[in-house]
PDB file of C-alpha atoms in Angstrom:
ATOM      1  CA  ARG A   1       1.321  -8.857   8.926  1.00 48.00           C
ATOM      2  CA  GLY A   2      -1.196  -6.996   6.699  1.00 51.00           C
ATOM      3  CA  ARG A   3      -4.364  -9.063   8.405  1.00 50.00           C
ATOM      4  CA  HIS A   4      -3.062  -7.484  11.933  1.00 52.00           C
ATOM      5  CA  VAL A   5      -3.706  -3.837  10.476  1.00 51.00           C
ATOM      6  CA  ALA A   6      -7.206  -4.781   8.786  1.00 53.00           C
ATOM      7  CA  GLN A   7      -7.459  -6.406  12.425  1.00 54.00           C
ATOM      8  CA  THR A   8      -6.747  -4.120  14.882  1.00 76.00           C
ATOM      9  CA  ALA A   9      -8.700  -1.603  12.913  1.00 81.00           C
ATOM     10  CA  LEU A  10     -11.340  -3.486  12.604  1.00 85.00           C
ATOM     11  CA  VAL A  11     -11.938  -4.415  15.793  1.00 86.00           C
ATOM     12  CA  ARG A  12     -11.557  -0.895  17.151  1.00 86.00           C
ATOM     13  CA  LEU A  13     -14.269   0.329  14.676  1.00 90.00           C
ATOM     14  CA  ARG A  14     -16.685  -2.421  15.238  1.00 91.00           C
ATOM     15  CA  ARG A  15     -16.573  -1.310  18.771  1.00 89.00           C
ATOM     16  CA  GLU A  16     -16.617   2.300  18.208  1.00 91.00           C
ATOM     17  CA  LEU A  17     -19.631   1.791  15.433  1.00 94.00           C
ATOM     18  CA  GLY A  18     -21.236  -0.727  17.000  1.00 94.00           C
ATOM     19  CA  LEU A  19     -21.318  -2.824  13.563  1.00 94.00           C
ATOM     20  CA  PRO A  20     -20.326  -6.496  14.344  1.00 91.00           C
ATOM     21  CA  GLU A  21     -20.633  -7.329  10.631  1.00 91.00           C
ATOM     22  CA  LEU A  22     -17.962  -5.171   9.539  1.00 94.00           C
ATOM     23  CA  SER A  23     -15.062  -6.599   7.913  1.00 93.00           C
ATOM     24  CA  PRO A  24     -12.512  -5.336   5.624  1.00 92.00           C
ATOM     25  CA  ALA A  25     -12.512  -5.644   1.790  1.00 95.00           C
ATOM     26  CA  HIS A  26      -8.745  -6.070   1.231  1.00 93.00           C
ATOM     27  CA  ARG A  27      -5.695  -5.261   3.073  1.00 88.00           C
ATOM     28  CA  LEU A  28      -2.950  -3.133   3.749  1.00 88.00           C
ATOM     29  CA  ASP A  29       0.901  -3.474   5.033  1.00 84.00           C
ATOM     30  CA  ARG A  30       0.931  -2.891   8.485  1.00 81.00           C
ATOM     31  CA  LEU A  31       3.046   0.154   8.688  1.00 88.00           C
ATOM     32  CA  THR A  32       1.024   1.638   5.649  1.00 93.00           C
ATOM     33  CA  ALA A  33      -1.438   4.404   6.450  1.00 94.00           C
ATOM     34  CA  GLY A  34      -4.521   5.625   4.274  1.00 96.00           C
ATOM     35  CA  VAL A  35      -7.531   4.812   2.683  1.00 97.00           C
ATOM     36  CA  LEU A  36      -9.047   0.826   4.132  1.00 95.00           C
ATOM     37  CA  LEU A  37     -12.324  -0.028   2.694  1.00 96.00           C
ATOM     38  CA  PHE A  38     -14.909  -2.148   4.775  1.00 95.00           C
ATOM     39  CA  THR A  39     -17.884  -3.601   4.422  1.00 95.00           C
ATOM     40  CA  THR A  40     -20.847  -3.560   6.708  1.00 94.00           C
ATOM     41  CA  ARG A  41     -23.360  -6.726   5.550  1.00 94.00           C
ATOM     42  CA  ARG A  42     -21.547 -10.023   5.342  1.00 92.00           C
ATOM     43  CA  GLU A  43     -23.837 -10.957   2.036  1.00 95.00           C
ATOM     44  CA  LEU A  44     -22.034  -8.029   0.108  1.00 94.00           C
ATOM     45  CA  ARG A  45     -18.768  -8.593   1.554  1.00 95.00           C
ATOM     46  CA  GLY A  46     -17.875 -11.298  -1.289  1.00 96.00           C
ATOM     47  CA  ALA A  47     -18.133  -8.729  -4.058  1.00 97.00           C
ATOM     48  CA  TYR A  48     -15.976  -6.060  -2.587  1.00 97.00           C
ATOM     49  CA  GLN A  49     -13.402  -8.867  -1.829  1.00 96.00           C
ATOM     50  CA  THR A  50     -13.630  -9.985  -5.349  1.00 97.00           C
ATOM     51  CA  MET A  51     -12.779  -6.989  -7.034  1.00 96.00           C
ATOM     52  CA  PHE A  52      -9.817  -6.524  -5.130  1.00 95.00           C
ATOM     53  CA  ALA A  53      -8.347 -10.204  -6.103  1.00 93.00           C
ATOM     54  CA  ARG A  54      -9.542  -9.263  -9.799  1.00 94.00           C
ATOM     55  CA  GLY A  55      -7.362  -6.487  -9.701  1.00 93.00           C
ATOM     56  CA  THR A  56     -10.393  -4.184 -10.776  1.00 96.00           C
ATOM     57  CA  VAL A  57      -9.474  -1.397  -8.115  1.00 98.00           C
ATOM     58  CA  ARG A  58      -7.167   1.162  -9.011  1.00 98.00           C
ATOM     59  CA  LYS A  59      -5.227   2.078  -6.052  1.00 98.00           C
ATOM     60  CA  THR A  60      -3.034   5.056  -5.850  1.00 98.00           C
ATOM     61  CA  TYR A  61      -0.514   5.496  -2.859  1.00 98.00           C
ATOM     62  CA  LEU A  62       1.492   8.065  -1.845  1.00 98.00           C
ATOM     63  CA  ALA A  63       5.432   7.925  -0.614  1.00 97.00           C
ATOM     64  CA  ARG A  64       8.245  10.344   0.198  1.00 96.00           C
ATOM     65  CA  ALA A  65      11.678   9.221  -0.760  1.00 96.00           C
ATOM     66  CA  ALA A  66      14.863  10.569  -1.297  1.00 92.00           C
ATOM     67  CA  VAL A  67      15.434  12.344  -5.095  1.00 91.00           C
ATOM     68  CA  ASN A  68      18.118  10.328  -7.021  1.00 91.00           C
ATOM     69  CA  PRO A  69      18.598  12.151 -10.217  1.00 89.00           C
ATOM     70  CA  ASN A  70      19.896   9.115 -11.710  1.00 93.00           C
ATOM     71  CA  VAL A  71      16.364   7.256 -11.841  1.00 95.00           C
ATOM     72  CA  VAL A  72      14.280   8.360 -14.982  1.00 95.00           C
ATOM     73  CA  LEU A  73      10.445   8.467 -13.920  1.00 96.00           C
ATOM     74  CA  PRO A  74       8.142   7.873 -14.603  1.00 98.00           C
ATOM     75  CA  ARG A  75       8.741   4.269 -15.350  1.00 98.00           C
ATOM     76  CA  ILE A  76       6.976   1.017 -14.503  1.00 99.00           C
ATOM     77  CA  VAL A  77       8.944  -1.504 -12.676  1.00 98.00           C
ATOM     78  CA  ARG A  78       8.196  -5.289 -13.083  1.00 98.00           C
ATOM     79  CA  SER A  79       9.734  -8.370 -11.375  1.00 98.00           C
ATOM     80  CA  ARG A  80       8.886 -11.425  -9.617  1.00 98.00           C
ATOM     81  CA  ILE A  81       8.708 -10.919  -5.626  1.00 98.00           C
ATOM     82  CA  VAL A  82       8.663 -13.743  -3.375  1.00 97.00           C
ATOM     83  CA  LYS A  83       7.798 -13.268   0.362  1.00 96.00           C
ATOM     84  CA  ARG A  84       8.906 -16.546   2.454  1.00 96.00           C
ATOM     85  CA  ARG A  85       7.239 -17.350   5.594  1.00 95.00           C
ATOM     86  CA  GLY A  86       9.925 -16.494   8.620  1.00 94.00           C
ATOM     87  CA  HIS A  87      11.530 -13.462   6.866  1.00 94.00           C
ATOM     88  CA  LEU A  88      11.010 -10.081   7.392  1.00 93.00           C
ATOM     89  CA  GLN A  89      11.590  -8.707   3.479  1.00 95.00           C
ATOM     90  CA  ALA A  90      10.081 -10.039   0.371  1.00 96.00           C
ATOM     91  CA  VAL A  91      12.789 -10.491  -2.211  1.00 95.00           C
ATOM     92  CA  SER A  92      12.665  -9.768  -6.136  1.00 96.00           C
ATOM     93  CA  GLU A  93      14.159 -13.145  -7.838  1.00 96.00           C
ATOM     94  CA  PRO A  94      14.835 -14.359 -11.456  1.00 97.00           C
ATOM     95  CA  GLY A  95      11.563 -15.251 -13.407  1.00 97.00           C
ATOM     96  CA  GLU A  96       8.506 -14.098 -14.956  1.00 98.00           C
ATOM     97  CA  PRO A  97       7.258 -10.933 -13.091  1.00 98.00           C
ATOM     98  CA  ASN A  98       4.382 -11.245 -11.089  1.00 98.00           C
ATOM     99  CA  ALA A  99       4.529  -7.795  -9.967  1.00 98.00           C
ATOM    100  CA  GLU A 100       4.066  -4.636 -11.273  1.00 98.00           C
ATOM    101  CA  THR A 101       4.042  -0.392 -10.432  1.00 99.00           C
ATOM    102  CA  LEU A 102       3.788   2.477 -12.064  1.00 99.00           C
ATOM    103  CA  ILE A 103       6.281   5.017 -10.511  1.00 98.00           C
ATOM    104  CA  GLU A 104       5.884   8.651 -11.160  1.00 98.00           C
ATOM    105  CA  PRO A 105       7.110  11.661  -9.315  1.00 94.00           C
ATOM    106  CA  SER A 106       4.638  14.333  -7.626  1.00 89.00           C
ATOM    107  CA  PRO A 107       5.341  18.053  -8.147  1.00 80.00           C
ATOM    108  CA  ALA A 108       5.188  18.421  -4.438  1.00 76.00           C
ATOM    109  CA  ARG A 109       8.472  20.113  -2.524  1.00 69.00           C
ATOM    110  CA  TYR A 110       9.943  18.330   0.533  1.00 71.00           C
ATOM    111  CA  PRO A 111      13.085  19.257   2.377  1.00 73.00           C
ATOM    112  CA  PRO A 112      16.012  19.153  -0.031  1.00 75.00           C
ATOM    113  CA  GLY A 113      16.588  16.090  -1.338  1.00 80.00           C
ATOM    114  CA  ASP A 114      13.212  14.947  -0.470  1.00 87.00           C
ATOM    115  CA  GLY A 115      10.756  13.830  -3.050  1.00 93.00           C
ATOM    116  CA  LEU A 116       7.243  12.837  -3.147  1.00 96.00           C
ATOM    117  CA  TYR A 117       6.206   9.632  -5.419  1.00 97.00           C
ATOM    118  CA  ARG A 118       2.731   8.477  -7.125  1.00 98.00           C
ATOM    119  CA  LEU A 119       2.830   4.570  -6.930  1.00 99.00           C
ATOM    120  CA  THR A 120       0.071   2.920  -8.642  1.00 98.00           C
ATOM    121  CA  PRO A 121       0.369  -0.995  -8.220  1.00 98.00           C
ATOM    122  CA  ARG A 122      -1.204  -3.209 -11.190  1.00 96.00           C
ATOM    123  CA  THR A 123      -0.848  -5.795  -8.452  1.00 94.00           C
ATOM    124  CA  GLY A 124      -0.719  -6.811  -5.166  1.00 90.00           C
ATOM    125  CA  ARG A 125       2.224  -8.660  -3.861  1.00 94.00           C
ATOM    126  CA  THR A 126       3.469  -8.422  -0.122  1.00 92.00           C
ATOM    127  CA  HIS A 127       5.408  -4.840   0.021  1.00 96.00           C
ATOM    128  CA  GLN A 128       5.529  -4.519  -3.433  1.00 97.00           C
ATOM    129  CA  LEU A 129       5.762  -0.650  -3.152  1.00 98.00           C
ATOM    130  CA  ARG A 130       8.700  -0.808  -1.011  1.00 98.00           C
ATOM    131  CA  VAL A 131      10.537  -3.560  -2.650  1.00 98.00           C
ATOM    132  CA  HIS A 132      10.207  -1.537  -6.015  1.00 98.00           C
ATOM    133  CA  MET A 133      11.049   1.715  -4.534  1.00 98.00           C
ATOM    134  CA  ALA A 134      14.158   0.278  -2.827  1.00 98.00           C
ATOM    135  CA  ALA A 135      15.106  -1.471  -6.083  1.00 97.00           C
ATOM    136  CA  LEU A 136      15.239   1.817  -7.608  1.00 97.00           C
ATOM    137  CA  GLY A 137      17.345   3.399  -4.849  1.00 96.00           C
ATOM    138  CA  LEU A 138      14.423   5.320  -3.662  1.00 97.00           C
ATOM    139  CA  ALA A 139      13.962   3.836  -0.146  1.00 96.00           C
ATOM    140  CA  ILE A 140      10.816   5.342   1.722  1.00 97.00           C
ATOM    141  CA  VAL A 141      11.398   7.513   4.647  1.00 95.00           C
ATOM    142  CA  GLY A 142      10.725   5.517   7.541  1.00 94.00           C
ATOM    143  CA  ASP A 143      11.010   2.232   5.992  1.00 96.00           C
ATOM    144  CA  PRO A 144      12.663  -0.395   8.353  1.00 95.00           C
ATOM    145  CA  LEU A 145      12.755  -3.325   6.216  1.00 95.00           C
ATOM    146  CA  TYR A 146      14.210  -1.457   2.993  1.00 96.00           C
ATOM    147  CA  PRO A 147      16.479  -1.284   1.564  1.00 93.00           C
ATOM    148  CA  GLN A 148      18.088  -3.429   4.920  1.00 92.00           C
ATOM    149  CA  VAL A 149      16.294  -4.056   8.165  1.00 93.00           C
ATOM    150  CA  ILE A 150      16.508  -1.751  11.234  1.00 89.00           C
ATOM    151  CA  ASP A 151      15.402  -2.648  14.827  1.00 84.00           C
ATOM    152  CA  VAL A 152      12.583  -0.255  15.496  1.00 78.00           C
ATOM    153  CA  ALA A 153      10.209  -1.562  18.261  1.00 73.00           C
ATOM    154  CA  ALA A 154       6.449  -2.100  17.319  1.00 69.00           C
ATOM    155  CA  ASP A 155       5.310   0.427  19.434  1.00 69.00           C
ATOM    156  CA  ASP A 156       7.692   3.363  18.267  1.00 71.00           C
ATOM    157  CA  PHE A 157       5.530   5.947  15.954  1.00 72.00           C
ATOM    158  CA  THR A 158       8.540   8.424  16.230  1.00 76.00           C
ATOM    159  CA  ALA A 159       9.623   7.778  12.175  1.00 81.00           C
ATOM    160  CA  PRO A 160       6.501   6.232  10.349  1.00 91.00           C
ATOM    161  CA  LEU A 161       6.306   4.583   7.051  1.00 94.00           C
ATOM    162  CA  ARG A 162       5.786   7.449   4.753  1.00 96.00           C
ATOM    163  CA  LEU A 163       3.726   5.251   2.547  1.00 98.00           C
ATOM    164  CA  LEU A 164       0.121   6.359   2.390  1.00 98.00           C
ATOM    165  CA  ALA A 165      -2.711   4.635   0.464  1.00 98.00           C
ATOM    166  CA  HIS A 166      -4.265   7.839  -1.119  1.00 98.00           C
ATOM    167  CA  CYS A 167      -6.697   6.564  -3.348  1.00 98.00           C
ATOM    168  CA  LEU A 168      -9.481   3.821  -4.349  1.00 98.00           C
ATOM    169  CA  GLU A 169     -11.252   3.869  -7.218  1.00 99.00           C
ATOM    170  CA  PHE A 170     -13.651   0.976  -9.098  1.00 98.00           C
ATOM    171  CA  ASP A 171     -16.982   0.609 -10.329  1.00 98.00           C
ATOM    172  CA  ASP A 172     -19.217  -0.282  -7.403  1.00 98.00           C
ATOM    173  CA  PRO A 173     -20.347  -4.266  -7.673  1.00 97.00           C
ATOM    174  CA  VAL A 174     -23.525  -3.888  -6.036  1.00 95.00           C
ATOM    175  CA  HIS A 175     -24.565  -0.211  -6.990  1.00 94.00           C
ATOM    176  CA  GLY A 176     -22.868   0.024 -10.324  1.00 95.00           C
ATOM    177  CA  TYR A 177     -21.827   3.500 -10.136  1.00 97.00           C
ATOM    178  CA  ARG A 178     -18.137   4.816  -9.826  1.00 98.00           C
ATOM    179  CA  ARG A 179     -16.722   4.981  -6.772  1.00 98.00           C
ATOM    180  CA  ARG A 180     -13.856   7.142  -5.569  1.00 99.00           C
ATOM    181  CA  PHE A 181     -12.562   7.521  -1.965  1.00 98.00           C
ATOM    182  CA  VAL A 182      -9.445   9.587  -1.344  1.00 98.00           C
ATOM    183  CA  SER A 183      -7.213  10.289   2.228  1.00 98.00           C
ATOM    184  CA  ARG A 184      -7.134  13.429   3.326  1.00 96.00           C
ATOM    185  CA  ARG A 185      -3.754  12.694   5.276  1.00 95.00           C
ATOM    186  CA  ALA A 186      -0.334  14.381   4.257  1.00 92.00           C
ATOM    187  CA  VAL A 187       2.525  11.986   3.837  1.00 91.00           C
TER     188      VAL A 187
END
C-alpha cells in the first residue's frame, strides 16, 4: 500500500514535470500526507534510498488524536510489529522489539478533547506510528484501521487520516550538506 502512494504520486509527477527518471527515495502509507522525497537521476537514486534503509534520515510526523490524561508523555514506545499478507492491520506481538517511536505532545490546541502529537520513528515498520498510537489509547483521528477496522470506500476523503509526514532531515549523500524539508500542510 505504501508503494501505491509512491506510484500514484510518481506517475502524476512524472507526467506533470516531464521527468521520466523521477523515483521515490522512500515510501509512505497510502493514507499519510506530507513530505515525500523523490530523486530525478537514476545514478543517484541508490544513495538516497540507502539513507532511508539504514535509518540515517530523521523523520518527524504530526498526528491529531484524542487527549488521554492517563498517558504520560513524552515516551518511547517499543514493540514487535508484524504485518501479515492478506491482513489489513499490523499487530504487536511478543518478542524482540523491531519498532521504536518517540511520542511527544505538541502545544497546539484543537477542539476540546483533541491533541497534536509529534512522532519521531526510529525504525520504519508498516503502520508503525498508527499501531503505537492506538496501543496507547491515542488512535489517530480518521484512522480506518486502528484500533479497529472501519469500512470506508477507497475514494472517500471526507474524514482523512490526520497523520502528516512533517519533516525530513539528513546529510545529503551526494553533496554532503545538511538538508531539511518541512511540509506546510496542517494536520
